[in-house]
Amino acid sequence: MSAVASSAAFRKLRLRNFRNFAELELSFPPAGVAVIGDNGTGKTNLLEALYYLEIFRSFRGAPDEQLVRFGEEVFHVRGVLDGAGSAREIEAAFERRSRRKRVAVNGAEPDRLGDALGGVGVVIFSPADMTLVAGAPGDRRRFLDIVLSLNRPGYLGALQRYRQILKHRNAMLRSGGSDALLAAWDEGLAEWGGRVVAWRAEWIAEIAPGFARRYAAIAGGQTARVAYASSVPLGDTPPGAEAAAEAFRAELARLGPRERERGMTLVGPHRDDLAILLQRDGGEAELRDFGSGGQQRTAAIALRMVEAETVRSARGREPVVLLDDVFAELDPGRSGRILELLEDEERGQVILTAPKESDLELRRGSLAHWRIEAGAVLT
Ligand SMILES: Nc1ncnc2c1ncn2[C@@H]1O[C@H](COP(=O)(O)OP(=O)(O)OP(=O)(O)O)[C@@H](O)[C@H]1O
Ligand SMILES: [Mg+2]
């Protein structure tokens, strides 16, 4: 961790007609800031805008249309960065009518949007992360896909190829195409799907100890673990892409008749899950079904912390950490221990929001405090 040479940081942010902000221009202190304001004033919107520059979509999963200020046509987001690799300025704009999105890094439009992903190096902790734990498998696949797309070169391309082939194959299964036609898709499905599965399995194995350690540290003794619950039968150690493709092929052959009956592909990374298991005497239970609200929040925070570690090691710089009201609903013991972990691990810029001044202060109160009121920030 000490090998990290630099820290990414937002220096400036400019918004036009983004959510409830008509016009906003901010200069951030290098260490970061605590943004304090009532419910509904725009705290989450502000973090959503900052994170937009990382993935060019809403971290809340909102469509771009919803990000345009009511009654307006176009939103603009522009960030000036320090220490974020080659990206010094990232801009994005979206027009409602044409549904056209424009992105520029250092003034130039990338050939593909995917080339500009992850330009900042930022991790966001939000109350919506509850769905990472309590939500459907699809929510956790989305998390895996975003983390890996941002931190493993080649992953996004493989995932896109896989999805395309899957779409064709499912259409073939629905329309009852011949075995020969179906088999034409199987090889590509297994090859690209095998890569996706192998990448995911490898990442989950890599972060599993760090997840367990952080969960136990926050929960004060209780333990939990993560594992890849793949529909493709994998051994105990993460397989390489070739072995995963081989297992995938075998499973496709086995499930062929059932797939025809059901008219869809029944195995593959699109059916997989990130299992999050609470360990208790005598066995394990899915945190999704059996965890309390606080336990689920704890697991979500531990997942974001391992994501931050992944950003740190993959990009060789400290990520910016965005904390949206992160201590809501947690008991004082857990909140205090999260704070300690964050102080310990997150050395870069921190931008946090809270509805009120808190006794829980990050950086021993050295962060600047700003107030936010109905779309205006008082610095
Ligand atoms: N497209 C939009 N145009 C204008 N206003 C919007 C738009 N989308 C959302 N809003 C408004 O933005 C306001 C602030 O939302 P935000 O989620 O940022 O609040 P918050 O400060 O995080 O509140 P809380 O403390 O409750 O989480 C809400 O009143 C919401 O109605
Ligand atoms: Mg909010």
Coordinates of C-alpha atoms and ligand atoms in Angstrom, one line a residue:
M1 CA 0.0 0.0 0.0
S2 CA 2.9 2.3 0.7
A3 CA 4.1 1.8 -2.9
V4 CA 1.4 4.1 -4.2
A5 CA 3.1 7.2 -5.6
S6 CA 0.4 9.7 -6.2
S7 CA -3.2 10.5 -5.3
A8 CA -6.0 11.4 -7.7
A9 CA -7.9 14.5 -6.7
F10 CA -10.7 16.7 -8.0
R11 CA -9.4 20.3 -8.3
K12 CA -12.5 21.9 -9.9
L13 CA -16.0 20.9 -10.8
R14 CA -18.3 22.8 -13.0
L15 CA -22.0 21.8 -13.5
R16 CA -24.7 23.2 -15.7
N17 CA -28.3 22.0 -15.4
F18 CA -27.2 18.8 -13.7
R19 CA -30.1 17.5 -11.4
N20 CA -31.0 20.4 -9.1
F21 CA -27.9 22.5 -10.0
A22 CA -28.5 25.2 -12.5
E23 CA -24.9 26.5 -12.4
L24 CA -22.2 25.4 -10.0
E25 CA -18.5 26.0 -9.9
L26 CA -16.4 24.6 -7.1
S27 CA -12.7 24.4 -6.2
F28 CA -11.9 21.5 -3.9
P29 CA -9.2 21.5 -1.3
P30 CA -6.6 18.7 -2.0
A31 CA -7.6 16.9 1.2
G32 CA -11.2 17.1 0.4
V33 CA -14.3 18.5 2.0
A34 CA -17.3 17.6 4.2
V35 CA -20.6 18.8 2.6
I36 CA -23.3 19.4 5.1
G37 CA -27.0 20.0 4.3
D38 CA -30.6 19.0 4.8
N39 CA -32.3 16.2 3.0
G40 CA -33.1 17.0 -0.6
T41 CA -30.6 19.8 -1.0
G42 CA -28.3 18.0 -3.6
K43 CA -25.7 16.2 -1.6
T44 CA -26.1 12.9 -3.5
N45 CA -26.5 14.8 -6.8
L46 CA -23.1 16.4 -6.2
L47 CA -21.4 13.1 -5.7
E48 CA -23.3 11.6 -8.6
A49 CA -21.9 14.4 -10.8
L50 CA -18.3 13.7 -9.6
Y51 CA -18.7 10.0 -10.2
Y52 CA -20.2 10.6 -13.6
L53 CA -16.7 11.6 -14.8
E54 CA -15.5 8.1 -13.9
I55 CA -18.1 6.0 -15.6
F56 CA -20.2 8.5 -17.7
R57 CA -23.4 7.3 -16.2
S58 CA -25.3 7.6 -12.9
F59 CA -23.9 5.5 -10.0
R60 CA -27.5 5.2 -8.9
G61 CA -28.4 3.6 -12.2
A62 CA -30.6 6.5 -13.3
P63 CA -30.9 7.1 -17.0
D64 CA -29.2 10.2 -18.4
E65 CA -32.5 11.9 -19.1
Q66 CA -33.2 12.1 -15.4
L67 CA -29.9 13.9 -14.8
V68 CA -31.0 16.9 -16.9
R69 CA -32.4 19.6 -14.7
F70 CA -36.2 19.8 -14.8
G71 CA -37.3 22.0 -17.8
E72 CA -33.8 22.0 -19.4
E73 CA -32.4 20.2 -22.4
V74 CA -28.7 19.6 -21.8
F75 CA -26.5 19.0 -18.8
H76 CA -22.7 19.6 -18.6
V77 CA -20.2 18.2 -16.2
R78 CA -16.6 19.3 -16.3
G79 CA -13.9 18.3 -13.9
V80 CA -10.3 19.4 -13.5
L81 CA -8.0 16.8 -11.9
D82 CA -4.7 16.5 -10.2
G83 CA -2.7 13.3 -10.2
A84 CA -5.2 11.3 -12.2
G85 CA -2.7 9.8 -14.7
S86 CA -3.0 11.5 -18.1
A87 CA -6.5 12.9 -17.6
R88 CA -6.3 16.5 -16.5
E89 CA -9.7 17.6 -17.6
I90 CA -12.8 15.4 -18.2
E91 CA -16.0 16.7 -19.6
A92 CA -19.4 15.1 -20.3
A93 CA -22.6 16.5 -21.8
F94 CA -25.9 15.0 -22.6
E95 CA -28.8 16.3 -24.7
R96 CA -32.2 15.1 -23.8
R97 CA -33.9 15.4 -27.2
S98 CA -31.3 13.7 -29.3
R99 CA -30.2 11.5 -26.4
R100 CA -26.7 12.3 -27.5
K101 CA -23.8 12.0 -25.0
R102 CA -20.5 13.7 -25.6
V103 CA -17.4 13.0 -23.6
A104 CA -14.0 14.6 -23.9
V105 CA -10.7 14.0 -22.1
N106 CA -8.2 16.8 -22.2
G107 CA -10.4 18.4 -24.9
A108 CA -10.4 15.3 -27.2
E109 CA -13.3 12.9 -27.8
P110 CA -12.2 9.3 -27.3
D111 CA -12.8 6.8 -30.2
R112 CA -15.0 4.8 -27.9
L113 CA -16.6 5.7 -24.6
G114 CA -15.0 2.7 -23.1
D115 CA -11.5 4.2 -23.7
A116 CA -12.4 7.1 -21.3
L117 CA -13.8 5.0 -18.5
G118 CA -12.0 5.1 -15.1
G119 CA -10.1 8.3 -15.9
V120 CA -10.3 9.7 -12.4
G121 CA -9.8 6.8 -10.1
V122 CA -12.7 7.2 -7.6
V123 CA -14.7 4.9 -5.3
I124 CA -18.2 5.9 -4.0
F125 CA -19.8 4.6 -0.8
S126 CA -23.5 5.2 -0.7
P127 CA -26.6 4.1 1.1
A128 CA -27.8 2.6 -2.2
D129 CA -24.9 0.1 -1.8
M130 CA -27.3 -1.9 0.3
T131 CA -28.6 -3.4 -2.9
L132 CA -25.1 -4.9 -3.4
V133 CA -25.9 -7.1 -0.5
A134 CA -29.7 -7.2 -0.2
G135 CA -30.5 -6.9 -3.9
A136 CA -30.8 -9.4 -6.7
P137 CA -27.9 -11.3 -8.3
G138 CA -28.0 -8.9 -11.2
D139 CA -27.1 -6.0 -8.8
R140 CA -24.0 -7.9 -7.7
R141 CA -23.1 -8.8 -11.3
R142 CA -23.3 -5.1 -12.2
F143 CA -20.9 -4.3 -9.4
L144 CA -18.4 -7.0 -10.5
D145 CA -18.7 -5.8 -14.1
I146 CA -18.1 -2.2 -13.2
V147 CA -15.1 -2.9 -11.0
L148 CA -13.5 -5.2 -13.5
S149 CA -14.3 -3.0 -16.5
L150 CA -12.5 -0.1 -14.7
N151 CA -9.6 -2.1 -13.4
R152 CA -8.9 -5.0 -15.7
P153 CA -8.0 -4.0 -19.3
G154 CA -9.8 -6.3 -21.7
Y155 CA -12.7 -7.2 -19.4
L156 CA -15.2 -4.8 -20.8
G157 CA -14.5 -5.9 -24.4
A158 CA -14.9 -9.6 -23.4
L159 CA -18.1 -8.9 -21.6
Q160 CA -19.5 -7.0 -24.6
R161 CA -18.6 -9.8 -27.0
Y162 CA -20.2 -12.3 -24.6
R163 CA -23.4 -10.4 -24.3
Q164 CA -23.7 -10.0 -28.1
I165 CA -23.2 -13.8 -28.7
L166 CA -25.6 -14.5 -25.8
K167 CA -28.3 -12.4 -27.4
H168 CA -28.0 -14.2 -30.8
R169 CA -27.9 -17.6 -29.1
N170 CA -31.0 -16.8 -27.0
A171 CA -32.9 -15.6 -30.2
M172 CA -31.9 -18.9 -31.8
L173 CA -33.1 -20.9 -28.9
R174 CA -36.4 -19.0 -28.9
S175 CA -37.0 -19.5 -32.6
G176 CA -36.0 -23.2 -32.4
G177 CA -33.1 -23.0 -34.8
S178 CA -31.3 -26.2 -35.8
D179 CA -28.5 -27.9 -33.7
A180 CA -26.0 -26.8 -36.2
L181 CA -27.0 -23.2 -36.1
L182 CA -27.0 -23.3 -32.3
A183 CA -23.6 -24.9 -32.2
A184 CA -22.2 -22.1 -34.3
W185 CA -22.7 -19.8 -31.3
D186 CA -21.5 -22.1 -28.6
E187 CA -17.8 -21.8 -29.3
G188 CA -17.8 -18.0 -29.0
L189 CA -20.1 -18.1 -26.0
A190 CA -17.7 -20.5 -24.1
E191 CA -14.6 -18.6 -25.2
W192 CA -15.7 -15.1 -24.2
G193 CA -17.8 -16.3 -21.3
G194 CA -14.8 -18.3 -20.0
R195 CA -12.7 -15.2 -19.9
V196 CA -15.4 -13.3 -18.0
V197 CA -15.8 -16.1 -15.5
A198 CA -12.1 -16.5 -15.0
W199 CA -11.6 -12.7 -14.5
R200 CA -14.4 -12.6 -11.9
A201 CA -13.2 -15.7 -10.1
E202 CA -9.7 -14.5 -9.9
W203 CA -10.7 -11.1 -8.6
I204 CA -13.0 -12.5 -6.0
A205 CA -10.3 -14.9 -4.8
E206 CA -7.9 -12.0 -4.6
I207 CA -10.2 -9.8 -2.5
A208 CA -11.7 -12.4 -0.3
P209 CA -9.2 -12.2 2.5
G210 CA -9.3 -8.4 2.5
F211 CA -13.1 -8.5 2.6
A212 CA -13.2 -10.9 5.5
R213 CA -10.6 -8.9 7.4
R214 CA -12.5 -5.6 7.0
Y215 CA -15.9 -7.1 7.8
A216 CA -14.6 -8.6 11.0
A217 CA -12.8 -5.3 11.9
I218 CA -16.0 -3.3 11.5
A219 CA -18.4 -5.9 13.0
G220 CA -16.2 -6.4 16.0
G221 CA -15.7 -10.1 15.8
Q222 CA -18.5 -11.4 13.6
T223 CA -17.2 -12.9 10.3
A224 CA -18.4 -13.0 6.7
R225 CA -16.9 -14.1 3.5
V226 CA -17.4 -13.7 -0.3
A227 CA -17.2 -16.4 -2.9
Y228 CA -18.0 -16.6 -6.6
A229 CA -21.2 -18.5 -7.1
S230 CA -20.8 -19.5 -10.7
S231 CA -23.3 -21.4 -12.8
V232 CA -20.3 -22.8 -14.6
P233 CA -18.9 -25.5 -12.3
L234 CA -15.4 -24.3 -11.2
G235 CA -13.0 -26.0 -8.9
D236 CA -11.8 -24.5 -5.6
T237 CA -9.1 -22.5 -7.1
P238 CA -9.9 -19.9 -9.8
P239 CA -9.5 -21.5 -13.2
G240 CA -7.7 -19.8 -16.1
A241 CA -9.8 -18.6 -19.1
E242 CA -9.2 -21.9 -21.0
A243 CA -10.3 -24.1 -18.1
A244 CA -13.4 -22.0 -17.5
A245 CA -14.3 -22.2 -21.2
E246 CA -13.8 -25.9 -21.1
A247 CA -16.2 -26.3 -18.1
F248 CA -18.6 -23.9 -19.8
R249 CA -18.6 -26.1 -23.0
A250 CA -19.3 -29.2 -21.0
E251 CA -22.2 -27.6 -19.2
L252 CA -23.7 -26.3 -22.4
A253 CA -23.6 -29.8 -23.9
R254 CA -25.3 -31.2 -20.7
L255 CA -28.0 -28.5 -20.6
G256 CA -28.7 -28.5 -24.3
P257 CA -32.1 -30.2 -24.2
R258 CA -33.3 -28.1 -21.3
E259 CA -32.2 -24.9 -22.9
R260 CA -34.3 -25.8 -26.0
E261 CA -37.3 -26.4 -23.8
R262 CA -36.9 -23.1 -21.9
G263 CA -35.8 -21.1 -24.9
M264 CA -32.8 -19.5 -23.2
T265 CA -29.2 -20.0 -22.2
L266 CA -29.2 -21.4 -18.7
V267 CA -25.5 -21.3 -17.9
G268 CA -22.9 -18.6 -18.1
P269 CA -21.7 -15.5 -16.4
H270 CA -25.1 -13.8 -16.9
R271 CA -26.5 -16.3 -14.4
D272 CA -23.7 -15.9 -11.8
D273 CA -23.6 -14.3 -8.4
L274 CA -21.2 -12.9 -5.8
A275 CA -22.1 -14.9 -2.7
I276 CA -21.8 -12.9 0.6
L277 CA -22.0 -15.3 3.5
L278 CA -22.5 -14.6 7.2
Q279 CA -20.6 -17.2 9.2
R280 CA -22.3 -18.4 12.3
D281 CA -22.0 -21.3 14.6
G282 CA -22.9 -24.4 12.8
G283 CA -22.9 -23.0 9.3
E284 CA -23.2 -20.1 6.9
A285 CA -26.2 -18.0 5.8
E286 CA -26.7 -15.7 2.8
L287 CA -26.3 -12.1 4.2
R288 CA -28.9 -11.2 1.5
D289 CA -31.6 -13.2 3.2
F290 CA -30.5 -13.4 6.8
G291 CA -28.4 -10.3 7.5
S292 CA -29.7 -7.4 9.6
G293 CA -29.7 -3.9 8.0
G294 CA -26.5 -3.0 9.9
Q295 CA -24.8 -6.3 8.9
Q296 CA -25.7 -5.7 5.3
R297 CA -24.4 -2.1 5.4
T298 CA -21.2 -3.4 6.9
A299 CA -20.7 -5.9 4.1
A300 CA -21.4 -3.2 1.5
I301 CA -18.8 -0.9 3.1
A302 CA -16.2 -3.8 3.2
L303 CA -16.9 -4.4 -0.5
R304 CA -16.3 -0.8 -1.4
M305 CA -13.1 -0.9 0.6
V306 CA -11.8 -3.8 -1.4
E307 CA -12.8 -2.0 -4.5
A308 CA -10.7 1.0 -3.4
E309 CA -7.7 -1.4 -2.8
T310 CA -8.2 -2.7 -6.3
V311 CA -8.2 0.8 -7.8
R312 CA -5.1 1.6 -5.8
S313 CA -3.2 -1.5 -7.1
A314 CA -4.5 -1.5 -10.6
R315 CA -3.9 2.2 -11.3
G316 CA -1.0 2.9 -8.9
R317 CA -2.6 5.9 -7.3
E318 CA -4.8 6.6 -4.3
P319 CA -8.4 6.8 -5.4
V320 CA -10.7 9.7 -4.5
V321 CA -13.2 8.5 -2.0
L322 CA -16.8 9.8 -2.1
L323 CA -18.8 9.0 1.1
D324 CA -22.5 9.7 0.9
D325 CA -23.9 9.8 4.4
V326 CA -22.0 6.7 5.2
F327 CA -22.7 6.5 8.9
A328 CA -26.5 6.6 8.7
E329 CA -28.1 3.8 10.6
L330 CA -25.0 2.3 12.1
D331 CA -24.4 1.9 15.8
P332 CA -21.6 4.0 17.3
G333 CA -19.2 1.0 17.6
R334 CA -19.4 0.2 13.9
S335 CA -19.3 3.8 12.8
G336 CA -16.2 4.4 14.9
R337 CA -14.5 1.3 13.6
I338 CA -15.3 2.3 9.9
L339 CA -13.9 5.7 10.6
E340 CA -10.7 4.1 11.9
L341 CA -10.4 1.8 8.9
L342 CA -10.9 4.7 6.5
E343 CA -8.4 6.9 8.3
D344 CA -6.0 4.0 8.1
E345 CA -6.4 3.0 4.5
E346 CA -7.7 5.9 2.5
R347 CA -4.9 8.4 2.2
G348 CA -6.3 10.4 -0.8
Q349 CA -8.9 13.1 -1.2
V350 CA -12.2 12.5 0.6
I351 CA -15.4 14.2 -0.3
L352 CA -18.2 13.3 2.1
T353 CA -21.7 14.4 2.8
A354 CA -23.9 14.3 5.9
P355 CA -27.2 15.8 6.8
K356 CA -25.7 17.3 10.0
E357 CA -22.4 18.0 11.6
S358 CA -21.3 14.8 13.2
D359 CA -19.2 13.8 16.2
L360 CA -17.5 11.4 13.8
E361 CA -14.9 13.5 12.1
L362 CA -12.6 12.3 9.4
R363 CA -9.0 13.6 9.3
R364 CA -9.5 14.8 12.9
G365 CA -11.6 17.7 11.7
S366 CA -9.1 19.1 9.2
L367 CA -11.5 18.7 6.3
A368 CA -13.1 22.0 5.1
H369 CA -16.8 22.1 5.8
W370 CA -19.2 23.5 3.2
R371 CA -22.9 24.0 3.5
I372 CA -25.4 23.0 0.8
E373 CA -28.8 24.5 0.4
A374 CA -31.2 23.7 -2.5
G375 CA -28.7 23.4 -5.2
A376 CA -26.3 26.0 -4.0
V377 CA -23.0 25.3 -2.2
L378 CA -21.6 27.8 0.3
T379 CA -17.9 27.2 0.5
Ligands
LIG1 N1 -33.5 16.3 -12.9 C1 -33.7 17.0 -11.8 N2 -33.9 18.4 -11.9 C2 -34.1 19.1 -10.8 N3 -34.1 18.6 -9.6 C3 -33.9 17.3 -9.4 C4 -33.6 16.4 -10.5 N4 -33.4 15.2 -10.1 C5 -33.6 15.3 -8.7 N5 -33.8 16.5 -8.3 C6 -34.0 17.0 -7.0 O1 -32.7 17.1 -6.4 C7 -32.9 17.2 -5.0 C8 -31.8 16.7 -4.2 O2 -31.6 15.4 -4.4 P1 -30.4 14.6 -3.6 O3 -30.7 13.2 -3.8 O4 -29.1 15.1 -4.0 O5 -30.6 15.1 -2.1 P2 -29.7 14.8 -0.8 O6 -29.1 16.1 -0.4 O7 -28.7 13.8 -1.1 O8 -30.8 14.4 0.2 P3 -30.7 13.2 1.4 O9 -30.1 13.8 2.6 O10 -32.2 13.0 1.6 O11 -30.1 12.0 0.8 C9 -34.3 16.5 -4.7 O12 -35.2 17.5 -4.2 C10 -34.8 16.1 -6.1 O13 -36.1 16.3 -6.3
MG2 MG -28.6 11.8 -0.5

